[in-house]
């Protein structure tokens, strides 16, 4: 039996895939008909496999310091989801108060925002998994206690996000850069004047991409320009 | 229509008894309103305390006197409770606030109520003659009603008459006297103070030498109308039955309550699921028959000895499926702590605290929105069942210029119901610090500002602030403010 046949068999029978067969990278499709959630930043969209955030999967945003612009990075996508989806946007254990007037100004429908403040790491994990798995949320934003987070837990969350068709974003400190993770997409965020410097640390079907410069359209108002 | 027979029950000490519930010893006690004694129990009256005396006087007479202040809302609740006790005898129960209720018992007299063994037949015969009713029915109802009220902690005096007002007057005049006298003569001799006439009219009538209903009734109606106005004539007409006096009947809320009593004690929370499932199946059948959904449940787990453990489960939307009800109850059970001695459970009971009619399924073109809201309600329910109400909330805008008052939490059950229209872009951070954090302004580079916010003079949280956008050493865009005393605070990250 030739080696090629063995490879074909493997591909057909198991969960293996070829990078070039991925959605959005299919030969012939120009990559526009993807199912990602547009990030609102063309420079970032161009590097992502679905041309946007994964609509069913876990994303990790590793921030140098909290508050450098991680919310302004995700808010155009959340605003887009509010217009296309009727599902909830759930925040699990946010470190500060998501400020309602600013959220609304960013185009996020407050009627779809659910805040969960669990008491412990275990409860937070449970709440995250519930929110991702049930399919009641289109996006789930989570902040977990870093010292107790295990690889198996991340895998569970990634699986739950797949199952429930939810975009899960986990906000983590940059110390976690070296840790293994089951998330489909990992971004490292660093502050730049009026914007962010984003390194893609891990993505499906591609090598890491360092140094994508993003500028917030209107840094004064904290509102990314909406389409 | 057949003539009605009204049974009035009057509770002269309703408010005071409401405060004394559960206390076994009979201490002198009074109810106070506006610093004056309005109700006094037997022990207090025996000691010489009079209605209308000031609290100070009462305390001088009896230093150990217990006193409570009047709570009309609580009295109304007690009266409603008594009304529901009266519902046992007839569906026509009407409350006569603040301290009496009326039962229309004509239709209930023939029912086989158990009679009091000590009561002679003489009373019965006398009553049957008066009201043309078969023997024993009325007495039995009165005895049983009095016993039920006593179990609730209230002593009432009762009387029956052909009109509601007459029954009330007789019940009031019988208060404290003992056996109610309920013939027409009694009504004629009843003092006017027991009627509902205003004090002003009573005083004028007393000055004319008229103190009893019979004397008033003898006077020509049109003369009375001329002197006292139509209200008095109307009252007399309703009292004597010349004019109809329709009453509003109470409607008891429909509740579901059921229990499973076990022959053998069961151990552990896991074993409780079996009886819980059985009760829920029963509840679901009950709900289906009435086209209702349940929005709050209470479980009670009773051990062999010791206190029962109760825990409630609430739902964002009325529910009907027993699997989801069980799953949520299970979450709540896991976080509940059973009382001492609850290892051996003997009975489990379930009560539906609040039910709501099921909304007809709203189906839109793509059958999308209903499914979505159903599953988000499920998520909210399971999160609240495990984490509690305070941990699962929504957000809402409040119309206030002060930044920290411009938002508030919203009950998670109101999600999807509120609609917010996007506002014009404002210069506000996405992360807010609550409360603001005092900082050293030298560590920040100011970018723009100031935006002066000076408001709140109408309440205590007055503000006088200059807000700046600034960048910290880490490159984080911050929202800072300087207050009246030149102190700097970090109020948010633009993030």
Short mmCIF file of C-alpha atoms in Angstrom, two decimals, chain B:
data_model
loop_
_atom_site.label_atom_id
_atom_site.label_comp_id
_atom_site.label_asym_id
_atom_site.label_seq_id
_atom_site.Cartn_x
_atom_site.Cartn_y
_atom_site.Cartn_z
CA UNK B 1 -83.77 35.11 44.34
CA UNK B 2 -83.93 33.45 47.68
CA UNK B 3 -83.38 35.63 50.68
CA UNK B 4 -79.79 35.75 51.76
CA UNK B 5 -78.44 35.02 55.17
CA UNK B 6 -75.34 36.92 56.18
CA UNK B 7 -72.98 35.82 58.87
CA UNK B 8 -70.73 38.58 60.12
CA UNK B 9 -67.55 37.87 62.04
CA UNK B 10 -66.06 40.84 63.84
CA UNK B 11 -62.52 40.80 65.23
CA UNK B 12 -62.22 43.65 67.71
CA UNK B 13 -58.58 42.87 68.53
CA UNK B 14 -57.44 41.96 65.01
CA UNK B 15 -54.40 44.24 64.98
CA UNK B 16 -53.24 43.35 68.47
CA UNK B 17 -53.73 39.61 67.97
CA UNK B 18 -51.69 39.88 64.80
CA UNK B 19 -48.76 41.05 66.90
CA UNK B 20 -49.24 38.45 69.60
CA UNK B 21 -49.17 35.45 67.23
CA UNK B 22 -47.22 32.58 68.61
CA UNK B 23 -46.77 33.99 72.10
CA UNK B 24 -48.39 31.59 74.46
CA UNK B 25 -48.31 33.52 77.70
CA UNK B 26 -51.04 36.02 78.22
CA UNK B 27 -49.32 39.26 79.04
CA UNK B 28 -51.16 42.57 79.06
CA UNK B 29 -50.69 44.18 75.66
CA UNK B 30 -52.07 47.17 73.79
CA UNK B 31 -52.08 48.42 70.23
CA UNK B 32 -51.14 52.06 69.84
CA UNK B 33 -51.91 54.55 67.09
CA UNK B 34 -50.94 58.21 67.34
CA UNK B 35 -49.70 57.54 70.87
CA UNK B 36 -53.18 56.50 72.00
CA UNK B 37 -54.33 53.03 72.97
CA UNK B 38 -56.70 51.73 70.29
CA UNK B 39 -56.88 48.06 71.22
CA UNK B 40 -56.21 46.37 74.54
CA UNK B 41 -56.40 42.70 75.38
CA UNK B 42 -58.37 41.31 78.31
CA UNK B 43 -55.38 41.31 80.66
CA UNK B 44 -54.68 44.97 79.95
CA UNK B 45 -58.31 45.96 80.37
CA UNK B 46 -58.54 44.07 83.67
CA UNK B 47 -55.57 46.09 84.88
CA UNK B 48 -57.58 49.22 84.21
CA UNK B 49 -56.24 50.42 80.90
CA UNK B 50 -58.82 52.18 78.81
CA UNK B 51 -59.12 52.60 75.08
CA UNK B 52 -58.14 56.12 74.13
CA UNK B 53 -55.75 56.74 76.98
CA UNK B 54 -52.23 57.81 76.11
CA UNK B 55 -49.42 55.31 76.09
CA UNK B 56 -47.74 57.16 78.96
CA UNK B 57 -50.84 56.78 81.14
CA UNK B 58 -51.09 53.10 80.27
CA UNK B 59 -47.46 52.56 81.22
CA UNK B 60 -47.99 54.34 84.51
CA UNK B 61 -50.80 51.95 85.34
CA UNK B 62 -48.93 48.87 84.15
CA UNK B 63 -45.16 49.26 83.68
CA UNK B 64 -44.72 45.77 82.19
CA UNK B 65 -47.31 46.48 79.50
CA UNK B 66 -46.34 45.33 75.99
CA UNK B 67 -47.27 47.75 73.25
CA UNK B 68 -47.26 47.58 69.46
CA UNK B 69 -47.92 50.24 66.89
CA UNK B 70 -50.71 49.83 64.41
CA UNK B 71 -49.89 48.44 60.96
CA UNK B 72 -52.95 48.71 58.69
CA UNK B 73 -51.31 46.71 55.89
CA UNK B 74 -50.58 43.80 58.23
CA UNK B 75 -54.16 43.94 59.54
CA UNK B 76 -55.47 43.75 56.00
CA UNK B 77 -53.30 40.68 55.41
CA UNK B 78 -54.61 39.01 58.57
CA UNK B 79 -58.15 39.79 57.49
CA UNK B 80 -57.53 38.24 54.09
CA UNK B 81 -56.19 35.15 55.81
CA UNK B 82 -59.36 34.95 57.89
CA UNK B 83 -61.38 35.45 54.72
CA UNK B 84 -59.73 32.40 53.24
CA UNK B 85 -60.65 30.46 56.37
CA UNK B 86 -64.24 31.56 55.79
CA UNK B 87 -64.00 30.28 52.24
CA UNK B 88 -64.26 26.80 53.69
CA UNK B 89 -67.95 27.39 54.36
CA UNK B 90 -69.18 29.33 51.38
CA UNK B 91 -67.82 30.75 48.16
CA UNK B 92 -69.43 34.06 49.02
CA UNK B 93 -67.01 35.64 51.43
CA UNK B 94 -66.68 39.38 51.52
CA UNK B 95 -64.26 41.41 53.60
CA UNK B 96 -65.49 44.39 55.58
CA UNK B 97 -62.24 46.19 56.41
CA UNK B 98 -60.72 47.03 58.73
CA UNK B 99 -61.77 44.29 61.11
CA UNK B 100 -64.75 42.22 59.94
CA UNK B 101 -65.82 39.80 57.28
CA UNK B 102 -69.17 38.67 55.90
CA UNK B 103 -70.18 35.21 54.79
CA UNK B 104 -73.35 34.55 52.83
CA UNK B 105 -74.31 31.16 54.24
CA UNK B 106 -77.85 30.49 53.08
CA UNK B 107 -76.68 27.88 50.61
CA UNK B 108 -74.38 26.20 53.09
CA UNK B 109 -76.85 25.57 55.90
CA UNK B 110 -77.99 22.18 54.71
CA UNK B 111 -74.53 20.79 54.49
CA UNK B 112 -73.64 18.33 57.23
CA UNK B 113 -71.40 20.50 59.41
CA UNK B 114 -70.39 18.81 62.58
CA UNK B 115 -72.17 20.35 65.53
CA UNK B 116 -70.67 21.28 68.80
CA UNK B 117 -71.52 18.58 71.33
CA UNK B 118 -71.99 21.00 74.23
CA UNK B 119 -74.31 23.39 72.49
CA UNK B 120 -77.98 22.77 73.30
CA UNK B 121 -80.73 22.59 70.73
CA UNK B 122 -82.59 25.51 72.24
CA UNK B 123 -80.44 28.07 70.46
CA UNK B 124 -80.85 26.24 67.21
CA UNK B 125 -84.59 26.15 67.43
CA UNK B 126 -84.71 29.81 68.25
CA UNK B 127 -82.53 30.60 65.24
CA UNK B 128 -84.48 28.38 62.90
CA UNK B 129 -87.60 30.22 63.88
CA UNK B 130 -85.99 33.57 63.18
CA UNK B 131 -84.46 32.84 59.83
CA UNK B 132 -86.51 29.96 58.60
CA UNK B 133 -83.52 27.72 58.34
CA UNK B 134 -83.16 24.05 59.12
CA UNK B 135 -81.84 23.06 62.48
CA UNK B 136 -78.26 23.16 63.56
CA UNK B 137 -76.67 24.43 60.33
CA UNK B 138 -75.97 28.00 61.41
CA UNK B 139 -74.72 27.09 64.87
CA UNK B 140 -72.42 24.48 63.45
CA UNK B 141 -70.99 26.94 60.93
CA UNK B 142 -70.47 29.57 63.63
CA UNK B 143 -68.74 27.12 65.95
CA UNK B 144 -66.50 25.75 63.27
CA UNK B 145 -65.66 29.21 61.90
CA UNK B 146 -64.82 30.44 65.41
CA UNK B 147 -62.57 27.42 65.93
CA UNK B 148 -60.77 28.03 62.63
CA UNK B 149 -60.25 31.71 63.45
CA UNK B 150 -58.98 30.79 66.90
CA UNK B 151 -56.41 28.50 65.30
CA UNK B 152 -55.20 31.52 63.33
CA UNK B 153 -54.94 33.43 66.60
CA UNK B 154 -58.04 35.58 66.36
CA UNK B 155 -61.14 35.77 68.54
CA UNK B 156 -64.19 36.96 66.74
CA UNK B 157 -67.76 37.70 67.67
CA UNK B 158 -70.37 36.54 65.23
CA UNK B 159 -73.94 37.23 64.33
CA UNK B 160 -76.26 36.42 61.47
CA UNK B 161 -78.90 38.61 59.86
CA UNK B 162 -80.70 39.07 56.59
CA UNK B 163 -78.59 42.02 55.46
CA UNK B 164 -74.82 42.42 55.66
CA UNK B 165 -75.03 45.67 57.60
CA UNK B 166 -77.42 44.24 60.17
CA UNK B 167 -75.16 41.26 60.68
CA UNK B 168 -72.20 43.58 61.16
CA UNK B 169 -74.02 45.74 63.69
CA UNK B 170 -75.13 42.67 65.64
CA UNK B 171 -71.68 41.16 65.60
CA UNK B 172 -70.16 44.38 66.88
CA UNK B 173 -72.79 44.82 69.57
CA UNK B 174 -72.20 41.24 70.67
CA UNK B 175 -68.47 41.75 71.03
CA UNK B 176 -67.39 40.73 74.47
CA UNK B 177 -70.92 39.89 75.51
CA UNK B 178 -70.80 36.24 74.58
CA UNK B 179 -73.61 34.46 72.81
CA UNK B 180 -74.75 36.55 69.90
CA UNK B 181 -78.38 37.56 69.91
CA UNK B 182 -79.60 37.58 66.42
CA UNK B 183 -83.22 38.38 66.26
CA UNK B 184 -84.83 41.45 64.90
CA UNK B 185 -85.39 42.80 68.42
CA UNK B 186 -81.71 42.72 69.03
CA UNK B 187 -81.13 44.85 65.98
CA UNK B 188 -83.73 47.31 67.19
CA UNK B 189 -82.00 47.56 70.53
CA UNK B 190 -78.51 47.72 69.11
CA UNK B 191 -76.72 50.92 69.99
CA UNK B 192 -76.04 53.31 67.16
CA UNK B 193 -72.33 53.37 68.04
CA UNK B 194 -72.06 49.93 66.49
CA UNK B 195 -73.15 51.22 63.09
CA UNK B 196 -70.87 52.71 60.46
CA UNK B 197 -72.39 56.20 60.81
CA UNK B 198 -69.90 59.06 61.06
CA UNK B 199 -69.10 60.29 64.57
CA UNK B 200 -70.56 63.71 63.80
CA UNK B 201 -73.99 62.23 63.03
CA UNK B 202 -73.84 59.98 66.08
CA UNK B 203 -73.22 62.96 68.31
CA UNK B 204 -76.09 64.95 66.84
CA UNK B 205 -78.41 61.95 67.20
CA UNK B 206 -77.31 61.42 70.78
CA UNK B 207 -78.06 65.08 71.51
CA UNK B 208 -81.55 64.44 70.16
CA UNK B 209 -81.84 61.48 72.55
CA UNK B 210 -81.55 58.84 69.88
CA UNK B 211 -79.02 56.13 70.70
CA UNK B 212 -80.57 52.96 69.31
CA UNK B 213 -81.28 51.78 65.82
CA UNK B 214 -84.97 51.19 66.57
CA UNK B 215 -85.44 54.79 67.63
CA UNK B 216 -83.75 56.07 64.51
CA UNK B 217 -85.71 53.76 62.27
CA UNK B 218 -89.03 55.11 63.60
CA UNK B 219 -88.25 58.60 62.32
CA UNK B 220 -89.59 59.50 58.86
CA UNK B 221 -86.94 58.93 56.23
CA UNK B 222 -87.37 62.17 54.34
CA UNK B 223 -86.98 64.20 57.54
CA UNK B 224 -83.76 62.36 58.31
CA UNK B 225 -82.57 62.94 54.77
CA UNK B 226 -83.18 66.63 55.14
CA UNK B 227 -81.25 66.88 58.37
CA UNK B 228 -78.48 64.34 57.93
CA UNK B 229 -78.11 64.04 54.20
CA UNK B 230 -78.78 61.10 51.88
CA UNK B 231 -75.89 58.98 53.20
CA UNK B 232 -77.70 58.22 56.45
CA UNK B 233 -80.96 57.34 54.70
CA UNK B 234 -79.08 55.14 52.32
CA UNK B 235 -77.33 53.38 55.19
CA UNK B 236 -80.64 52.72 56.95
CA UNK B 237 -82.19 51.39 53.75
CA UNK B 238 -79.31 48.98 53.27
CA UNK B 239 -79.41 48.03 56.96
CA UNK B 240 -83.07 47.08 56.84
CA UNK B 241 -82.89 45.44 53.45
CA UNK B 242 -85.08 47.98 51.63
CA UNK B 243 -82.18 48.59 49.34
CA UNK B 244 -79.90 46.00 47.84
CA UNK B 245 -76.39 45.92 49.26
CA UNK B 246 -74.24 44.00 46.81
CA UNK B 247 -70.88 42.85 48.12
CA UNK B 248 -67.70 41.92 46.37
CA UNK B 249 -66.61 38.37 47.09
CA UNK B 250 -63.01 37.43 47.57
CA UNK B 251 -61.41 35.04 45.15
CA UNK B 252 -58.83 32.78 46.71
CA UNK B 253 -55.68 32.39 44.67
CA UNK B 254 -55.29 28.98 43.14
CA UNK B 255 -52.24 27.28 44.51
CA UNK B 256 -50.69 23.90 44.11
CA UNK B 257 -49.46 22.13 47.18
CA UNK B 258 -48.62 18.51 47.50
CA UNK B 259 -46.35 16.26 49.52
CA UNK B 260 -44.89 12.82 49.46
CA UNK B 261 -44.68 11.09 52.83
CA UNK B 262 -42.22 8.28 52.87
CA UNK B 263 -42.64 5.00 54.71
CA UNK B 264 -38.93 4.62 55.20
CA UNK B 265 -36.59 7.56 55.79
CA UNK B 266 -34.29 8.34 52.87
CA UNK B 267 -30.74 9.60 53.12
CA UNK B 268 -28.81 12.05 51.03
CA UNK B 269 -29.73 14.69 48.52
CA UNK B 270 -29.52 12.27 45.60
CA UNK B 271 -32.30 10.12 47.01
CA UNK B 272 -34.58 13.15 47.20
CA UNK B 273 -34.76 13.39 43.43
CA UNK B 274 -37.19 10.49 43.14
CA UNK B 275 -39.97 11.99 45.29
CA UNK B 276 -39.21 15.40 43.76
CA UNK B 277 -39.74 14.01 40.28
CA UNK B 278 -43.06 12.53 41.36
CA UNK B 279 -44.29 15.82 42.80
CA UNK B 280 -43.20 17.72 39.72
CA UNK B 281 -45.08 15.32 37.47
CA UNK B 282 -48.16 16.02 39.57
CA UNK B 283 -47.57 19.75 39.32
CA UNK B 284 -47.17 19.61 35.57
CA UNK B 285 -50.51 17.83 35.20
CA UNK B 286 -52.13 20.42 37.44
CA UNK B 287 -50.62 23.24 35.35
CA UNK B 288 -51.63 21.69 32.05
CA UNK B 289 -55.25 21.48 33.13
CA UNK B 290 -55.29 25.18 33.91
CA UNK B 291 -53.10 26.37 31.04
CA UNK B 292 -50.69 27.82 33.54
CA UNK B 293 -46.95 27.97 33.87
CA UNK B 294 -45.17 28.12 37.19
CA UNK B 295 -42.75 30.94 37.92
CA UNK B 296 -41.81 30.20 41.53
CA UNK B 297 -41.67 26.99 43.55
CA UNK B 298 -40.97 26.21 47.17
CA UNK B 299 -39.65 22.85 48.26
CA UNK B 300 -39.81 21.72 51.85
CA UNK B 301 -37.80 18.76 53.04
CA UNK B 302 -38.90 17.44 56.40
CA UNK B 303 -36.65 15.22 58.47
CA UNK B 304 -37.66 12.64 61.05
CA UNK B 305 -37.04 15.18 63.77
CA UNK B 306 -36.09 18.81 63.65
CA UNK B 307 -36.78 21.76 61.44
CA UNK B 308 -37.92 21.33 57.83
CA UNK B 309 -35.57 22.83 55.23
CA UNK B 310 -37.19 25.08 52.67
CA UNK B 311 -35.76 26.36 49.44
CA UNK B 312 -37.33 28.31 46.61
CA UNK B 313 -36.72 28.17 42.90
CA UNK B 314 -37.67 31.04 40.62
CA UNK B 315 -37.88 31.15 36.88
CA UNK B 316 -37.46 33.98 34.43
CA UNK B 317 -40.49 32.81 32.47
CA UNK B 318 -43.45 30.64 33.49
CA UNK B 319 -42.52 27.02 32.88
CA UNK B 320 -44.39 23.82 32.28
CA UNK B 321 -41.89 21.06 31.54
CA UNK B 322 -40.99 18.83 34.45
CA UNK B 323 -37.49 17.98 33.20
CA UNK B 324 -36.36 21.60 33.29
CA UNK B 325 -38.13 22.16 36.61
CA UNK B 326 -36.33 19.18 38.07
CA UNK B 327 -32.96 20.25 36.68
CA UNK B 328 -33.28 23.73 38.19
CA UNK B 329 -34.59 22.40 41.51
CA UNK B 330 -31.63 20.02 41.58
CA UNK B 331 -29.19 22.92 41.16
CA UNK B 332 -30.87 24.73 44.02
CA UNK B 333 -30.91 21.61 46.16
CA UNK B 334 -27.18 21.14 45.67
CA UNK B 335 -26.44 24.61 47.01
CA UNK B 336 -29.00 24.38 49.83
CA UNK B 337 -27.83 23.26 53.25
CA UNK B 338 -30.13 20.88 55.03
CA UNK B 339 -30.92 21.60 58.65
CA UNK B 340 -29.61 19.66 61.59
CA UNK B 341 -30.95 16.14 61.64
CA UNK B 342 -32.03 16.30 58.02
CA UNK B 343 -30.01 13.25 57.05
CA UNK B 344 -33.11 11.13 57.40
CA UNK B 345 -35.87 12.68 55.34
CA UNK B 346 -39.44 11.59 55.97
CA UNK B 347 -41.44 13.86 53.71
CA UNK B 348 -40.96 16.16 50.77
CA UNK B 349 -43.50 18.77 49.78
CA UNK B 350 -43.87 21.12 46.89
CA UNK B 351 -45.77 24.37 46.67
CA UNK B 352 -46.28 26.51 43.57
CA UNK B 353 -45.91 30.05 44.89
CA UNK B 354 -46.74 31.87 41.76
CA UNK B 355 -48.28 30.82 38.52
CA UNK B 356 -49.05 32.74 35.39
CA UNK B 357 -51.18 32.00 32.37
CA UNK B 358 -49.12 30.76 29.47
CA UNK B 359 -48.68 33.34 26.77
CA UNK B 360 -49.83 32.03 23.41
CA UNK B 361 -46.80 31.07 21.40
CA UNK B 362 -45.83 34.02 19.29
CA UNK B 363 -44.52 32.60 16.06
CA UNK B 364 -42.67 34.91 13.78
CA UNK B 365 -41.84 34.27 10.18
CA UNK B 366 -38.60 32.44 10.89
CA UNK B 367 -39.71 30.99 14.23
CA UNK B 368 -36.52 32.48 15.60
CA UNK B 369 -37.21 34.96 18.32
CA UNK B 370 -39.35 32.75 20.50
CA UNK B 371 -36.82 29.94 20.52
CA UNK B 372 -34.10 32.38 21.40
CA UNK B 373 -35.90 33.96 24.30
CA UNK B 374 -36.89 30.54 25.61
CA UNK B 375 -33.31 29.35 25.67
CA UNK B 376 -32.00 32.59 27.15
CA UNK B 377 -34.64 32.28 29.89
CA UNK B 378 -33.35 28.76 30.51
CA UNK B 379 -29.80 30.05 30.81
CA UNK B 380 -30.83 32.85 33.16
CA UNK B 381 -32.80 30.37 35.27
CA UNK B 382 -30.01 27.88 35.64
CA UNK B 383 -27.47 30.61 36.40
CA UNK B 384 -29.70 32.17 39.04
CA UNK B 385 -30.60 28.81 40.53
CA UNK B 386 -26.93 28.09 41.18
CA UNK B 387 -25.40 31.52 41.74
CA UNK B 388 -28.30 33.49 43.22
CA UNK B 389 -30.19 36.57 42.05
CA UNK B 390 -27.48 39.06 42.90
CA UNK B 391 -24.91 37.34 40.73
CA UNK B 392 -26.93 37.35 37.50
CA UNK B 393 -28.05 40.72 36.24
CA UNK B 394 -28.58 42.93 33.25
CA UNK B 395 -27.68 46.56 32.68
CA UNK B 396 -29.77 49.61 32.18
CA UNK B 397 -29.29 53.31 31.51
CA UNK B 398 -30.49 55.80 34.08
CA UNK B 399 -31.15 59.36 33.07
CA UNK B 400 -28.67 61.20 35.26
CA UNK B 401 -25.75 63.48 34.48
CA UNK B 402 -23.55 62.08 37.21
CA UNK B 403 -21.46 59.34 35.58
CA UNK B 404 -21.82 56.78 38.36
CA UNK B 405 -25.57 57.30 38.53
CA UNK B 406 -26.11 57.02 34.77
CA UNK B 407 -26.40 53.25 34.89
CA UNK B 408 -27.79 50.55 37.13
CA UNK B 409 -28.21 46.82 37.30
CA UNK B 410 -31.42 45.35 35.96
CA UNK B 411 -33.17 42.17 37.01
CA UNK B 412 -32.10 39.43 34.65
CA UNK B 413 -35.74 38.45 34.16
CA UNK B 414 -36.36 41.77 32.41
CA UNK B 415 -33.80 41.02 29.72
CA UNK B 416 -35.15 41.08 26.21
CA UNK B 417 -38.09 43.09 27.42
CA UNK B 418 -36.37 46.42 27.68
CA UNK B 419 -35.48 48.00 24.41
CA UNK B 420 -32.83 50.62 24.33
CA UNK B 421 -32.32 52.92 21.42
CA UNK B 422 -28.74 53.79 20.57
CA UNK B 423 -27.78 57.26 21.60
CA UNK B 424 -25.42 59.69 20.06
CA UNK B 425 -21.78 58.96 20.70
CA UNK B 426 -20.55 60.33 24.00
CA UNK B 427 -17.11 60.49 25.45
CA UNK B 428 -17.36 57.80 28.08
CA UNK B 429 -15.13 54.85 29.04
CA UNK B 430 -16.22 51.24 28.55
CA UNK B 431 -14.85 50.19 31.93
CA UNK B 432 -16.02 52.12 34.97
CA UNK B 433 -14.40 52.03 38.39
CA UNK B 434 -16.98 51.72 41.11
CA UNK B 435 -16.02 53.45 43.37
CA UNK B 436 -13.47 55.81 41.72
CA UNK B 437 -9.86 55.13 42.72
CA UNK B 438 -7.73 57.95 44.21
CA UNK B 439 -4.56 58.38 42.11
CA UNK B 440 -1.50 60.56 41.76
CA UNK B 441 -2.04 62.79 38.72
CA UNK B 442 1.70 63.02 38.04
CA UNK B 443 1.68 59.44 36.76
CA UNK B 444 -0.66 60.39 33.91
CA UNK B 445 -0.29 62.44 30.78
CA UNK B 446 -3.43 64.50 30.18
CA UNK B 447 -4.70 64.28 26.62
CA UNK B 448 -7.90 66.29 26.59
CA UNK B 449 -10.31 67.98 28.90
CA UNK B 450 -11.63 69.26 31.07
CA UNK B 451 -15.28 68.28 30.83
CA UNK B 452 -16.98 69.83 33.80
CA UNK B 453 -19.73 67.86 35.51
CA UNK B 454 -21.36 69.84 38.23
CA UNK B 455 -24.69 68.49 39.30
CA UNK B 456 -26.59 66.62 41.95
CA UNK B 457 -27.22 69.62 44.18
CA UNK B 458 -30.74 68.27 44.81
CA UNK B 459 -29.52 65.28 46.77
CA UNK B 460 -26.61 64.43 48.98
CA UNK B 461 -24.37 63.10 46.20
CA UNK B 462 -23.45 66.54 44.95
CA UNK B 463 -20.64 66.59 42.41
CA UNK B 464 -18.22 69.15 41.16
CA UNK B 465 -15.73 67.50 38.87
CA UNK B 466 -13.43 68.22 35.96
CA UNK B 467 -12.98 65.14 33.79
CA UNK B 468 -9.88 64.55 31.68
CA UNK B 469 -8.79 61.89 29.22
CA UNK B 470 -5.30 60.78 30.11
CA UNK B 471 -2.75 58.12 29.32
CA UNK B 472 -1.03 56.15 32.03
CA UNK B 473 2.58 55.04 31.94
CA UNK B 474 1.40 51.62 30.67
CA UNK B 475 -0.28 53.23 27.68
CA UNK B 476 -3.80 52.75 29.03
CA UNK B 477 -6.28 55.46 28.13
CA UNK B 478 -7.92 56.54 31.38
CA UNK B 479 -10.74 58.74 32.50
CA UNK B 480 -9.59 60.93 35.38
CA UNK B 481 -11.29 63.62 37.33
CA UNK B 482 -10.26 66.31 39.74
CA UNK B 483 -12.72 67.10 42.47
CA UNK B 484 -13.46 70.28 44.36
CA UNK B 485 -10.53 69.75 46.71
CA UNK B 486 -8.00 69.24 43.90
CA UNK B 487 -7.81 65.51 44.52
CA UNK B 488 -7.47 63.21 41.51
CA UNK B 489 -9.45 60.05 40.90
CA UNK B 490 -9.33 57.34 38.25
CA UNK B 491 -12.91 56.69 37.14
CA UNK B 492 -12.51 54.36 34.18
CA UNK B 493 -10.54 52.85 31.32
CA UNK B 494 -11.53 53.64 27.78
CA UNK B 495 -10.21 50.21 26.95
#
